[in-house]
Amino acid sequence: MSFKKKLGMGIATAVLGVGLIGGGTFAYFSDQEVVENSFAAGTLDIGVDPTIAFDINNLKPGDYMTRSFKMTNEGTLDISKVLMNTSFSGTEGFEDHLRVDFLKSDGKVIESLSGKTIRELSQIKNQDITPGFWVWWPFVQEGKGIPIGTEDTIRIKITFVDNGEDQNFLQGANLDVDFALEAHQTEGEEK
């Protein structure tokens, strides 16, 4: 082997040796911490009391009845709005003779439902019945929802409409009507 090759090989061996010795004796300080996170989703839970608002027998044309039920926020999140859908089953045609004269939600008259028959209500999908919030008389701020732990009273008047015509075909008629309520959350916000 030539002198240059021997010299190159010696330098390479020396560099490798110094690297191994230096790498094995390198020391440093270190520290480690853990950031812990926890997430829990809230709940939307709308309660209704009573669950049966109308249970009326022996109706005749011209009869009317007024009932109330309460919606309560039993969840851990504020309810921003409440939507209602109406469905019915029973004697065909009876739904056209039962009229909802008004619907109130803690002082807020829901005009769009006033004077509608049960059939007409069933055709209105996702009707907003979100309660209003009284600021001071006569001002009402609409659509404030139902905050956690509060309630809203819905008042309904239903009339068996006397249309002045022969309604004998409705004798013995019956109708089951459901008002399905759907609560929605408030908008997301920075926490």
Backbone as JSON, one array per atom type, in Angstrom:
{
  "sequence": "MSFKKKLGMGIATAVLGVGLIGGGTFAYFSDQEVVENSFAAGTLDIGVDPTIAFDINNLKPGDYMTRSFKMTNEGTLDISKVLMNTSFSGTEGFEDHLRVDFLKSDGKVIESLSGKTIRELSQIKNQDITPGFWVWWPFVQEGKGIPIGTEDTIRIKITFVDNGEDQNFLQGANLDVDFALEAHQTEGEEK",
  "N": [[0.84, -1.15, 0.0], [0.43, 2.23, -0.72], [2.02, 5.14, 0.56], [0.32, 7.36, 0.75], [-2.16, 6.12, 0.79], [-1.97, 4.7, 3.15], [-1.71, 6.76, 4.98], [-4.17, 8.09, 4.61], [-5.93, 6.07, 5.42], [-5.23, 5.82, 8.08], [-5.92, 8.35, 9.08], [-8.7, 8.25, 8.69], [-9.39, 6.15, 10.39], [-8.67, 7.28, 12.83], [-10.46, 9.46, 12.97], [-12.91, 8.07, 13.08], [-12.6, 6.7, 15.49], [-12.38, 8.86, 17.33], [-14.91, 9.91, 16.95], [-16.56, 7.83, 17.92], [-15.78, 7.7, 20.59], [-16.35, 10.33, 21.46], [-19.13, 10.45, 20.9], [-20.18, 8.57, 22.62], [-19.76, 9.66, 25.1], [-21.26, 11.96, 25.3], [-23.29, 14.18, 27.04], [-26.43, 15.49, 28.28], [-29.07, 17.69, 29.58], [-32.51, 16.98, 30.21], [-36.11, 17.31, 30.13], [-39.49, 16.4, 30.66], [-42.92, 16.94, 30.08], [-46.48, 16.39, 30.34], [-49.37, 17.33, 28.68], [-52.57, 17.23, 29.69], [-55.85, 16.48, 28.5], [-59.4, 16.88, 28.45], [-62.61, 16.18, 27.29], [-66.07, 16.73, 27.16], [-69.25, 16.2, 25.93], [-72.24, 18.15, 25.94], [-75.79, 17.85, 26.82], [-78.93, 17.81, 25.15], [-82.13, 18.01, 26.29], [-85.41, 17.94, 26.22], [-88.19, 18.27, 28.21], [-91.63, 17.33, 28.72], [-94.69, 18.22, 30.22], [-98.01, 18.03, 31.1], [-97.82, 14.8, 29.46], [-99.99, 14.1, 28.01], [-102.14, 16.3, 26.75], [-104.75, 16.82, 25.83], [-107.59, 14.9, 26.38], [-110.36, 14.13, 25.55], [-113.8, 13.31, 25.52], [-117.03, 12.6, 24.0], [-117.58, 14.84, 22.33], [-119.22, 17.54, 20.63], [-120.29, 19.39, 17.73], [-119.24, 22.74, 17.92], [-118.24, 22.66, 20.5], [-115.46, 23.56, 22.58], [-112.12, 23.54, 23.84], [-109.55, 24.33, 26.15], [-106.19, 23.91, 26.84], [-103.05, 23.41, 28.56], [-99.52, 22.81, 28.38], [-96.26, 22.15, 29.67], [-92.99, 22.87, 28.56], [-89.83, 21.84, 29.43], [-86.39, 22.55, 30.04], [-84.31, 20.11, 30.51], [-81.76, 19.4, 30.11], [-78.17, 19.89, 29.71], [-77.44, 21.94, 28.12], [-78.31, 25.09, 26.67], [-81.45, 25.58, 25.04], [-82.02, 26.63, 21.83], [-84.07, 26.84, 19.98], [-87.39, 25.53, 19.4], [-88.98, 23.16, 17.51], [-92.06, 22.16, 16.01], [-93.96, 19.39, 14.93], [-96.93, 18.11, 13.6], [-98.98, 15.26, 13.78], [-101.53, 12.85, 12.93], [-104.07, 10.34, 13.5], [-106.92, 8.29, 12.84], [-110.49, 8.67, 12.59], [-111.31, 9.38, 9.34], [-111.43, 12.62, 8.01], [-112.27, 13.92, 10.33], [-110.2, 15.47, 11.26], [-110.37, 17.79, 9.8], [-112.3, 19.25, 11.02], [-111.53, 20.0, 13.5], [-110.14, 22.71, 14.98], [-107.28, 24.65, 15.7], [-107.33, 27.34, 17.65], [-105.64, 29.2, 18.84], [-102.2, 29.5, 19.75], [-100.03, 29.79, 22.31], [-96.91, 30.77, 23.63], [-95.58, 31.23, 26.46], [-96.66, 33.94, 26.54], [-96.07, 34.81, 23.99], [-97.78, 34.97, 21.09], [-98.25, 32.63, 18.64], [-98.67, 33.42, 15.66], [-98.76, 32.21, 13.12], [-99.93, 29.75, 13.46], [-102.47, 30.17, 14.28], [-105.92, 29.6, 13.97], [-105.77, 27.33, 12.34], [-106.63, 24.1, 11.04], [-106.4, 20.72, 12.32], [-105.52, 19.08, 10.23], [-104.32, 21.02, 8.55], [-102.27, 21.92, 10.23], [-100.74, 19.6, 10.31], [-99.56, 19.65, 7.87], [-97.71, 21.62, 7.95], [-94.41, 21.72, 8.26], [-91.87, 21.43, 10.71], [-92.57, 23.66, 12.41], [-91.81, 26.63, 13.99], [-91.92, 27.08, 17.36], [-90.63, 28.51, 19.29], [-90.13, 29.89, 22.46], [-90.87, 33.28, 23.44], [-89.32, 36.11, 25.06], [-90.0, 38.15, 27.66], [-89.15, 41.52, 27.9], [-89.89, 44.13, 28.91], [-93.19, 45.32, 29.41], [-94.69, 46.99, 26.64], [-93.02, 45.41, 25.18], [-91.62, 42.65, 23.53], [-89.12, 40.31, 23.19], [-88.36, 38.21, 20.7], [-87.93, 34.63, 20.28], [-86.01, 33.58, 22.21], [-85.49, 31.11, 23.21], [-85.05, 28.27, 25.46], [-83.48, 28.47, 28.34], [-81.07, 26.56, 30.32], [-82.55, 24.61, 32.84], [-84.98, 26.01, 32.91], [-88.46, 26.7, 32.04], [-91.24, 26.62, 29.71], [-94.52, 27.59, 29.0], [-97.02, 26.25, 27.0], [-99.99, 27.11, 25.5], [-103.05, 26.0, 24.3], [-105.98, 26.25, 22.35], [-108.63, 24.38, 21.21], [-111.18, 23.89, 18.88], [-114.16, 22.22, 18.09], [-115.38, 22.56, 15.15], [-118.43, 23.99, 14.29], [-119.95, 23.83, 11.4], [-122.37, 24.61, 10.44], [-123.64, 22.88, 8.79], [-124.83, 19.55, 7.92], [-123.37, 17.36, 10.06], [-123.49, 14.74, 10.79], [-122.06, 12.49, 9.98], [-119.81, 12.52, 11.52], [-120.43, 11.53, 13.99], [-119.44, 9.58, 16.69], [-116.83, 9.67, 15.84], [-113.24, 9.58, 16.09], [-109.99, 10.84, 17.0], [-106.53, 10.72, 17.12], [-103.98, 12.8, 18.03], [-100.72, 13.95, 17.64], [-98.27, 16.13, 18.86], [-95.18, 16.59, 17.96], [-92.2, 17.53, 19.4], [-89.15, 19.16, 18.82], [-86.05, 19.91, 20.01], [-83.43, 22.31, 19.58], [-79.93, 23.05, 19.64], [-78.04, 25.92, 20.85], [-75.99, 28.24, 18.94], [-72.58, 27.32, 18.21], [-69.81, 28.31, 20.31], [-66.92, 30.11, 21.51], [-65.06, 28.5, 23.97]],
  "CA": [[0.0, 0.0, 0.0], [1.24, 3.44, -0.82], [2.07, 6.0, 1.75], [-0.88, 8.19, 0.77], [-3.29, 5.28, 1.19], [-1.8, 4.38, 4.58], [-1.99, 7.99, 5.72], [-5.63, 8.29, 4.53], [-6.57, 5.05, 6.24], [-4.93, 6.17, 9.48], [-6.75, 9.52, 9.44], [-10.09, 7.79, 8.74], [-9.53, 5.36, 11.61], [-8.6, 8.22, 13.96], [-11.74, 10.21, 13.0], [-13.93, 7.14, 13.53], [-12.36, 6.45, 16.92], [-12.76, 10.08, 18.08], [-16.39, 10.01, 16.87], [-17.17, 6.85, 18.81], [-15.49, 8.1, 21.97], [-17.1, 11.56, 21.73], [-20.57, 10.16, 20.88], [-20.56, 7.78, 23.78], [-19.63, 10.41, 26.35], [-22.03, 13.19, 25.2], [-24.33, 14.24, 28.07], [-27.28, 16.68, 28.22], [-30.22, 17.69, 30.47], [-33.8, 16.95, 29.53], [-37.28, 17.31, 31.0], [-40.66, 16.06, 29.88], [-44.21, 17.19, 30.71], [-47.63, 15.92, 29.57], [-50.55, 18.19, 28.73], [-53.74, 16.36, 29.71], [-57.05, 17.1, 27.95], [-60.64, 16.16, 28.7], [-63.73, 16.78, 26.58], [-67.36, 16.09, 27.42], [-70.35, 16.85, 25.21], [-73.44, 18.44, 26.72], [-76.99, 17.14, 26.41], [-80.2, 18.49, 24.91], [-83.2, 17.16, 26.82], [-86.64, 18.71, 26.42], [-89.22, 17.53, 28.92], [-93.0, 17.81, 28.5], [-95.59, 17.85, 31.3], [-98.23, 16.59, 31.01], [-97.56, 14.23, 28.14], [-101.3, 14.09, 27.32], [-102.77, 17.59, 27.03], [-106.18, 16.69, 25.55], [-108.18, 13.57, 26.41], [-111.74, 14.6, 25.6], [-114.81, 12.42, 24.95], [-118.38, 13.11, 23.81], [-117.58, 16.18, 21.72], [-120.24, 17.86, 19.64], [-119.93, 20.61, 17.02], [-119.33, 23.95, 18.73], [-117.46, 22.51, 21.74], [-114.06, 23.99, 22.52], [-111.36, 23.2, 25.03], [-108.26, 25.0, 26.26], [-105.26, 23.16, 27.69], [-101.66, 23.87, 28.58], [-98.48, 21.89, 28.79], [-94.99, 22.83, 29.89], [-91.75, 22.34, 28.02], [-88.74, 22.16, 30.35], [-85.04, 22.21, 29.59], [-83.74, 19.2, 31.5], [-80.41, 19.04, 29.66], [-77.05, 20.71, 30.2], [-77.21, 22.97, 27.12], [-79.46, 25.94, 26.37], [-82.21, 25.26, 23.83], [-82.17, 27.87, 21.06], [-85.39, 26.86, 19.37], [-88.19, 24.32, 19.48], [-89.78, 22.96, 16.31], [-93.19, 21.26, 16.24], [-94.59, 18.71, 13.81], [-98.22, 17.54, 14.01], [-99.45, 14.08, 13.04], [-102.82, 12.38, 13.44], [-104.64, 9.1, 12.96], [-108.28, 8.09, 13.34], [-111.6, 8.79, 11.65], [-110.97, 10.27, 8.22], [-112.24, 13.82, 7.88], [-112.45, 14.6, 11.61], [-109.11, 16.45, 11.4], [-110.76, 19.04, 9.13], [-113.31, 19.89, 11.85], [-110.9, 20.43, 14.75], [-109.34, 23.89, 14.65], [-106.46, 25.26, 16.74], [-107.67, 28.75, 17.59], [-104.43, 29.97, 19.13], [-101.12, 28.78, 20.41], [-99.17, 30.76, 22.98], [-95.69, 30.27, 24.23], [-95.26, 32.23, 27.49], [-97.01, 35.3, 26.15], [-95.84, 35.03, 22.56], [-98.77, 34.3, 20.26], [-97.65, 32.12, 17.41], [-99.69, 33.8, 14.68], [-98.82, 31.33, 11.95], [-100.73, 28.57, 13.76], [-103.81, 30.58, 14.67], [-106.99, 29.31, 13.03], [-105.47, 26.18, 11.47], [-107.2, 22.81, 11.42], [-105.4, 19.69, 12.59], [-104.93, 18.7, 8.94], [-103.43, 22.1, 8.1], [-101.07, 21.88, 11.08], [-99.91, 18.44, 9.94], [-98.89, 19.96, 6.61], [-96.66, 22.6, 8.22], [-93.29, 20.97, 8.83], [-90.89, 22.14, 11.53], [-93.12, 24.95, 12.82], [-91.03, 27.19, 15.09], [-92.72, 27.53, 18.51], [-89.66, 28.96, 20.27], [-90.72, 30.88, 23.35], [-90.36, 34.64, 23.49], [-88.79, 36.52, 26.34], [-90.5, 39.5, 27.96], [-88.19, 42.48, 28.42], [-90.87, 44.85, 29.7], [-94.41, 45.52, 28.63], [-95.3, 45.98, 25.78], [-91.99, 44.9, 24.28], [-91.25, 41.25, 23.67], [-87.99, 39.93, 22.36], [-88.75, 36.89, 20.24], [-86.99, 33.57, 19.99], [-84.89, 33.47, 23.14], [-85.26, 29.72, 23.55], [-85.29, 27.82, 26.83], [-82.19, 28.27, 29.02], [-80.94, 25.4, 31.2], [-83.3, 24.65, 34.09], [-86.19, 26.82, 32.86], [-89.59, 26.07, 31.36], [-92.1, 27.46, 28.89], [-95.87, 27.05, 28.97], [-97.72, 26.32, 25.72], [-101.44, 27.11, 25.73], [-103.73, 25.69, 23.04], [-107.44, 26.16, 22.35], [-109.09, 23.62, 20.05], [-112.62, 23.98, 18.71], [-114.85, 21.32, 17.15], [-116.05, 23.58, 14.36], [-119.81, 23.8, 13.82], [-119.94, 24.48, 10.1], [-123.73, 24.94, 10.05], [-124.14, 21.87, 7.86], [-125.01, 18.22, 8.5], [-122.1, 16.73, 10.46], [-123.83, 13.45, 11.37], [-121.04, 11.49, 9.65], [-118.75, 12.58, 12.53], [-120.85, 10.91, 15.25], [-118.58, 8.45, 17.06], [-115.48, 9.84, 15.28], [-112.14, 9.76, 17.05], [-108.75, 11.3, 16.37], [-105.34, 10.81, 17.96], [-103.13, 13.87, 17.49], [-99.42, 14.09, 18.31], [-97.42, 17.29, 18.62], [-93.79, 16.17, 18.18], [-91.36, 18.69, 19.66], [-87.73, 18.91, 18.57], [-85.21, 20.98, 20.56], [-82.16, 22.54, 18.9], [-78.91, 23.72, 20.43], [-77.63, 27.26, 20.46], [-74.82, 28.22, 18.07], [-71.3, 27.06, 18.87], [-69.12, 29.5, 20.8], [-65.59, 29.85, 22.06], [-65.1, 28.09, 25.39]],
  "C": [[0.9, 1.23, 0.0], [1.11, 4.26, 0.44], [0.8, 6.84, 1.86], [-2.09, 7.36, 1.25], [-3.19, 4.95, 2.66], [-2.13, 5.6, 5.43], [-3.51, 8.26, 5.73], [-6.37, 7.32, 5.42], [-6.36, 5.34, 7.71], [-5.79, 7.33, 9.95], [-8.2, 9.09, 9.58], [-10.34, 7.0, 10.01], [-9.52, 6.26, 12.82], [-9.91, 9.0, 14.09], [-12.87, 9.32, 13.51], [-13.79, 6.87, 15.03], [-12.78, 7.64, 17.76], [-14.28, 10.22, 18.09], [-17.08, 9.05, 17.82], [-16.97, 7.23, 20.27], [-16.32, 9.33, 22.34], [-18.6, 11.3, 21.8], [-21.0, 9.4, 22.11], [-20.49, 8.57, 25.07], [-20.41, 11.71, 26.34], [-23.15, 13.15, 26.24], [-25.12, 15.53, 27.91], [-28.38, 16.54, 29.26], [-31.48, 17.59, 29.62], [-34.91, 16.93, 30.58], [-38.48, 17.01, 30.1], [-41.91, 16.33, 30.69], [-45.3, 16.68, 29.79], [-48.78, 16.9, 29.76], [-51.76, 17.27, 28.63], [-54.96, 17.14, 29.23], [-58.25, 16.24, 28.27], [-61.77, 16.91, 28.01], [-64.99, 16.01, 26.92], [-68.43, 16.89, 26.69], [-71.53, 17.06, 26.15], [-74.63, 17.66, 26.19], [-78.14, 18.11, 26.16], [-81.29, 17.55, 25.38], [-84.41, 18.03, 27.1], [-87.67, 17.81, 27.09], [-90.59, 18.15, 28.66], [-93.87, 17.31, 29.64], [-96.87, 18.66, 31.19], [-97.96, 16.1, 29.6], [-98.85, 14.06, 27.34], [-102.0, 15.39, 27.71], [-104.29, 17.51, 26.85], [-106.58, 15.22, 25.6], [-109.67, 13.79, 26.62], [-112.65, 13.59, 24.9], [-116.12, 13.18, 24.78], [-118.42, 14.55, 23.29], [-118.74, 16.32, 20.75], [-119.81, 19.14, 18.94], [-120.22, 21.85, 17.89], [-118.57, 23.87, 20.04], [-116.04, 23.03, 21.52], [-113.4, 23.66, 23.86], [-110.02, 23.91, 24.98], [-107.4, 24.2, 27.24], [-103.87, 23.77, 27.59], [-100.74, 22.69, 28.85], [-97.18, 22.67, 28.89], [-93.87, 22.09, 29.18], [-90.66, 22.77, 29.0], [-87.4, 21.76, 29.74], [-84.38, 21.41, 30.69], [-82.33, 18.77, 31.12], [-79.36, 19.95, 30.29], [-76.67, 21.8, 29.21], [-78.47, 23.81, 26.95], [-80.12, 25.47, 25.08], [-82.44, 26.56, 23.1], [-83.54, 27.96, 20.42], [-86.05, 25.5, 19.5], [-89.05, 24.28, 18.22], [-90.88, 21.94, 16.61], [-93.67, 20.69, 14.92], [-95.84, 18.0, 14.34], [-98.53, 16.33, 13.14], [-100.75, 13.6, 13.68], [-103.17, 11.04, 12.82], [-106.04, 8.95, 13.56], [-109.29, 8.23, 12.22], [-111.28, 9.82, 10.57], [-111.96, 11.43, 8.14], [-112.41, 14.59, 9.17], [-111.4, 15.7, 11.8], [-109.44, 17.79, 10.75], [-111.78, 19.83, 9.95], [-112.79, 20.28, 13.22], [-109.91, 21.54, 14.41], [-108.55, 24.36, 15.88], [-106.68, 26.76, 16.63], [-106.49, 29.65, 17.94], [-103.42, 29.07, 19.81], [-100.22, 29.84, 21.02], [-97.98, 30.05, 23.59], [-95.19, 31.35, 25.18], [-95.47, 33.66, 27.0], [-96.81, 35.6, 24.69], [-96.9, 34.26, 21.78], [-98.09, 33.87, 18.98], [-98.7, 32.26, 16.31], [-99.84, 32.8, 13.56], [-99.64, 30.08, 12.2], [-102.17, 28.91, 14.09], [-104.82, 30.27, 13.58], [-106.74, 28.16, 12.08], [-106.19, 24.93, 11.97], [-106.05, 21.84, 11.71], [-104.73, 19.24, 11.29], [-103.94, 19.76, 8.46], [-102.15, 22.14, 8.93], [-100.15, 20.74, 10.67], [-99.13, 18.69, 8.65], [-97.79, 21.0, 6.78], [-95.52, 21.87, 8.92], [-92.35, 21.91, 9.58], [-91.35, 23.56, 11.86], [-92.37, 25.44, 14.06], [-91.98, 27.69, 16.18], [-91.8, 27.99, 19.65], [-90.27, 30.04, 21.15], [-90.06, 32.25, 23.21], [-89.85, 34.95, 24.89], [-89.24, 37.96, 26.59], [-89.37, 40.36, 28.51], [-88.92, 43.42, 29.37], [-92.04, 45.17, 28.8], [-94.3, 46.84, 27.9], [-94.29, 45.35, 24.85], [-91.69, 43.45, 24.57], [-90.11, 40.98, 22.7], [-88.2, 38.48, 21.98], [-87.59, 35.91, 20.16], [-85.81, 33.44, 20.91], [-84.62, 32.04, 23.58], [-85.58, 29.4, 24.99], [-83.92, 27.57, 27.48], [-82.23, 27.04, 29.94], [-81.77, 25.62, 32.47], [-84.55, 25.52, 34.08], [-87.28, 26.09, 32.08], [-90.37, 27.11, 30.56], [-93.46, 26.8, 28.85], [-96.5, 27.3, 27.61], [-99.22, 26.2, 26.03], [-102.15, 26.98, 24.38], [-105.25, 25.67, 23.26], [-107.85, 25.45, 21.06], [-110.61, 23.65, 20.04], [-113.09, 22.91, 17.71], [-115.78, 22.24, 16.36], [-117.46, 23.14, 13.97], [-119.92, 24.56, 12.51], [-121.34, 24.83, 9.59], [-124.35, 23.95, 9.08], [-124.31, 20.55, 8.61], [-123.63, 17.61, 8.79], [-122.35, 15.37, 11.12], [-122.78, 12.38, 11.09], [-119.9, 11.48, 10.66], [-119.18, 11.99, 13.87], [-119.99, 9.67, 15.5], [-117.16, 8.56, 16.52], [-114.45, 9.97, 16.4], [-110.88, 10.16, 16.29], [-107.65, 11.33, 17.42], [-104.4, 11.8, 17.29], [-101.85, 13.93, 18.32], [-98.76, 15.38, 17.88], [-96.0, 16.87, 18.97], [-92.91, 17.41, 18.29], [-89.89, 18.32, 19.5], [-86.93, 20.13, 19.04], [-83.91, 21.07, 19.76], [-81.21, 23.31, 19.8], [-78.71, 25.15, 20.0], [-76.4, 27.14, 19.57], [-73.55, 27.93, 18.87], [-70.62, 28.36, 19.25], [-67.76, 29.12, 21.35], [-65.72, 29.55, 23.53], [-63.77, 28.35, 26.02]]
}
